[in-house]
Amino acid sequence: MPVSSVSFFRLRSVLSTAALAAALAAGAAHAQYVGPADGSQAADVASILKDPVDDQRVRLEGHLLRKLGHEKYVFSDGTGEITAEIDDDDFPREPVDEKTRVQISGEVDTGRNRPPEIDVDSMRILR
């Protein structure tokens, strides 16, 4: 049985509309805010240690002084030292030592019986 031209036109119209809607939705899903932060980021390690706020977003610049264990490092920005948990996947491809200046971004993780830590989401080498 041949497809009528009206049915074919309707099918093509529905598919075109669906494709357009999918393209618009995909574009919106990848949009990100790139403006200034609201000031909720801690300025330095000393302020985090003095008044830790769980899940507070932070971006810090400094050095990884030493490795403590699996994915745990001591980070210092010159104002204090804090443990940073950095997944192996978040490390840059270049080697990093205690002299390498890095920027870490992540969240403060507080616990009842331990000092606060930084759960690092991303790390990059500063030049």
CSV table of C-alpha atoms in Angstrom, one decimal, residues 6-122:
chain,number,residue,atom,x,y,z
A,6,VAL,CA,-0.2,13.9,3.2
A,7,SER,CA,1.0,11.1,5.6
A,8,PHE,CA,4.6,11.5,4.4
A,9,PHE,CA,4.5,15.3,4.8
A,10,ARG,CA,3.0,14.9,8.3
A,11,LEU,CA,5.7,12.4,9.3
A,12,ARG,CA,8.5,14.6,7.9
A,13,SER,CA,7.1,17.6,9.8
A,14,VAL,CA,6.9,15.7,13.1
A,15,LEU,CA,10.5,14.4,12.7
A,16,SER,CA,11.8,17.9,11.9
A,17,THR,CA,10.1,19.4,14.9
A,18,ALA,CA,11.5,16.6,17.2
A,19,ALA,CA,15.0,17.1,15.8
A,20,LEU,CA,14.9,20.8,16.4
A,21,ALA,CA,13.6,20.4,19.9
A,22,ALA,CA,16.4,17.9,20.7
A,23,ALA,CA,19.0,20.3,19.3
A,24,LEU,CA,17.8,23.2,21.4
A,25,ALA,CA,17.6,21.0,24.5
A,26,ALA,CA,21.1,19.7,24.0
A,27,GLY,CA,22.5,23.2,23.6
A,28,ALA,CA,20.9,24.4,26.8
A,29,ALA,CA,22.2,21.4,28.8
A,30,HIS,CA,25.8,22.4,28.0
A,31,ALA,CA,25.5,26.1,29.0
A,32,GLN,CA,27.4,27.2,32.0
A,33,TYR,CA,27.6,30.4,34.1
A,34,VAL,CA,30.9,32.0,33.6
A,35,GLY,CA,30.4,35.3,35.5
A,36,PRO,CA,31.9,36.3,38.8
A,37,ALA,CA,31.3,34.2,41.9
A,38,ASP,CA,29.1,35.4,44.7
A,39,GLY,CA,32.0,35.6,47.2
A,40,SER,CA,31.3,32.3,48.9
A,41,GLN,CA,34.7,31.0,48.1
A,42,ALA,CA,37.2,31.0,50.9
A,43,ALA,CA,40.2,33.3,50.4
A,44,ASP,CA,42.9,31.1,51.9
A,45,VAL,CA,43.7,27.9,53.9
A,46,ALA,CA,43.9,29.9,57.2
A,47,SER,CA,40.3,31.1,56.8
A,48,ILE,CA,39.1,27.6,56.0
A,49,LEU,CA,40.8,26.1,59.1
A,50,LYS,CA,39.5,28.9,61.3
A,51,ASP,CA,35.9,28.7,60.2
A,52,PRO,CA,35.2,25.6,58.1
A,53,VAL,CA,31.9,25.5,56.2
A,54,ASP,CA,31.0,22.0,54.9
A,55,ASP,CA,30.5,22.0,51.1
A,56,GLN,CA,31.8,25.5,50.7
A,57,ARG,CA,33.2,26.0,47.2
A,58,VAL,CA,36.9,27.0,47.2
A,59,ARG,CA,39.6,27.8,44.7
A,60,LEU,CA,43.1,28.0,46.1
A,61,GLU,CA,46.6,28.6,44.7
A,62,GLY,CA,49.7,27.0,46.3
A,63,HIS,CA,51.7,23.8,46.4
A,64,LEU,CA,51.3,20.1,47.2
A,65,LEU,CA,53.9,19.7,49.9
A,66,ARG,CA,53.7,15.9,50.3
A,67,LYS,CA,51.7,12.8,49.7
A,68,LEU,CA,49.9,11.3,52.8
A,69,GLY,CA,48.5,8.2,51.2
A,70,HIS,CA,46.1,7.1,48.4
A,71,GLU,CA,44.8,10.3,46.8
A,72,LYS,CA,45.6,12.4,50.0
A,73,TYR,CA,48.1,15.3,49.9
A,74,VAL,CA,49.1,18.2,52.1
A,75,PHE,CA,48.3,21.5,50.3
A,76,SER,CA,49.6,24.9,51.4
A,77,ASP,CA,49.0,28.4,50.1
A,78,GLY,CA,51.4,30.0,52.5
A,79,THR,CA,48.8,30.7,55.1
A,80,GLY,CA,48.4,27.2,56.4
A,81,GLU,CA,48.3,23.5,55.5
A,82,ILE,CA,45.3,21.4,54.8
A,83,THR,CA,44.7,17.9,53.5
A,84,ALA,CA,43.5,17.7,49.9
A,85,GLU,CA,41.8,14.6,48.5
A,86,ILE,CA,42.7,14.5,44.8
A,87,ASP,CA,41.5,11.7,42.5
A,88,ASP,CA,44.1,10.3,40.2
A,89,ASP,CA,41.9,11.3,37.3
A,90,ASP,CA,42.0,15.0,38.3
A,91,PHE,CA,45.8,15.2,38.3
A,92,PRO,CA,47.4,17.1,35.3
A,93,ARG,CA,49.3,14.9,32.8
A,94,GLU,CA,52.5,16.7,33.7
A,95,PRO,CA,54.5,15.7,36.8
A,96,VAL,CA,53.8,17.7,40.0
A,97,ASP,CA,56.2,18.1,42.9
A,98,GLU,CA,56.4,20.4,46.0
A,99,LYS,CA,57.8,23.3,43.9
A,100,THR,CA,55.0,23.2,41.3
A,101,ARG,CA,52.5,26.0,41.8
A,102,VAL,CA,49.0,24.7,41.3
A,103,GLN,CA,45.4,25.8,41.5
A,104,ILE,CA,42.9,23.5,43.1
A,105,SER,CA,39.1,23.9,43.0
A,106,GLY,CA,36.7,21.9,45.1
A,107,GLU,CA,34.6,21.8,48.3
A,108,VAL,CA,35.4,21.9,52.0
A,109,ASP,CA,34.7,18.6,53.6
A,110,THR,CA,34.2,18.8,57.4
A,111,GLY,CA,34.0,15.8,59.8
A,112,ARG,CA,33.2,15.5,63.5
A,113,ASN,CA,36.5,14.0,64.7
A,114,ARG,CA,39.0,15.3,62.1
A,115,PRO,CA,40.2,18.6,60.7
A,116,PRO,CA,38.6,19.9,57.5
A,117,GLU,CA,39.8,18.7,54.1
A,118,ILE,CA,39.4,19.9,50.5
A,119,ASP,CA,37.7,17.5,48.2
A,120,VAL,CA,39.3,18.6,44.9
A,121,ASP,CA,37.2,18.5,41.7
A,122,SER,CA,39.9,20.0,39.4
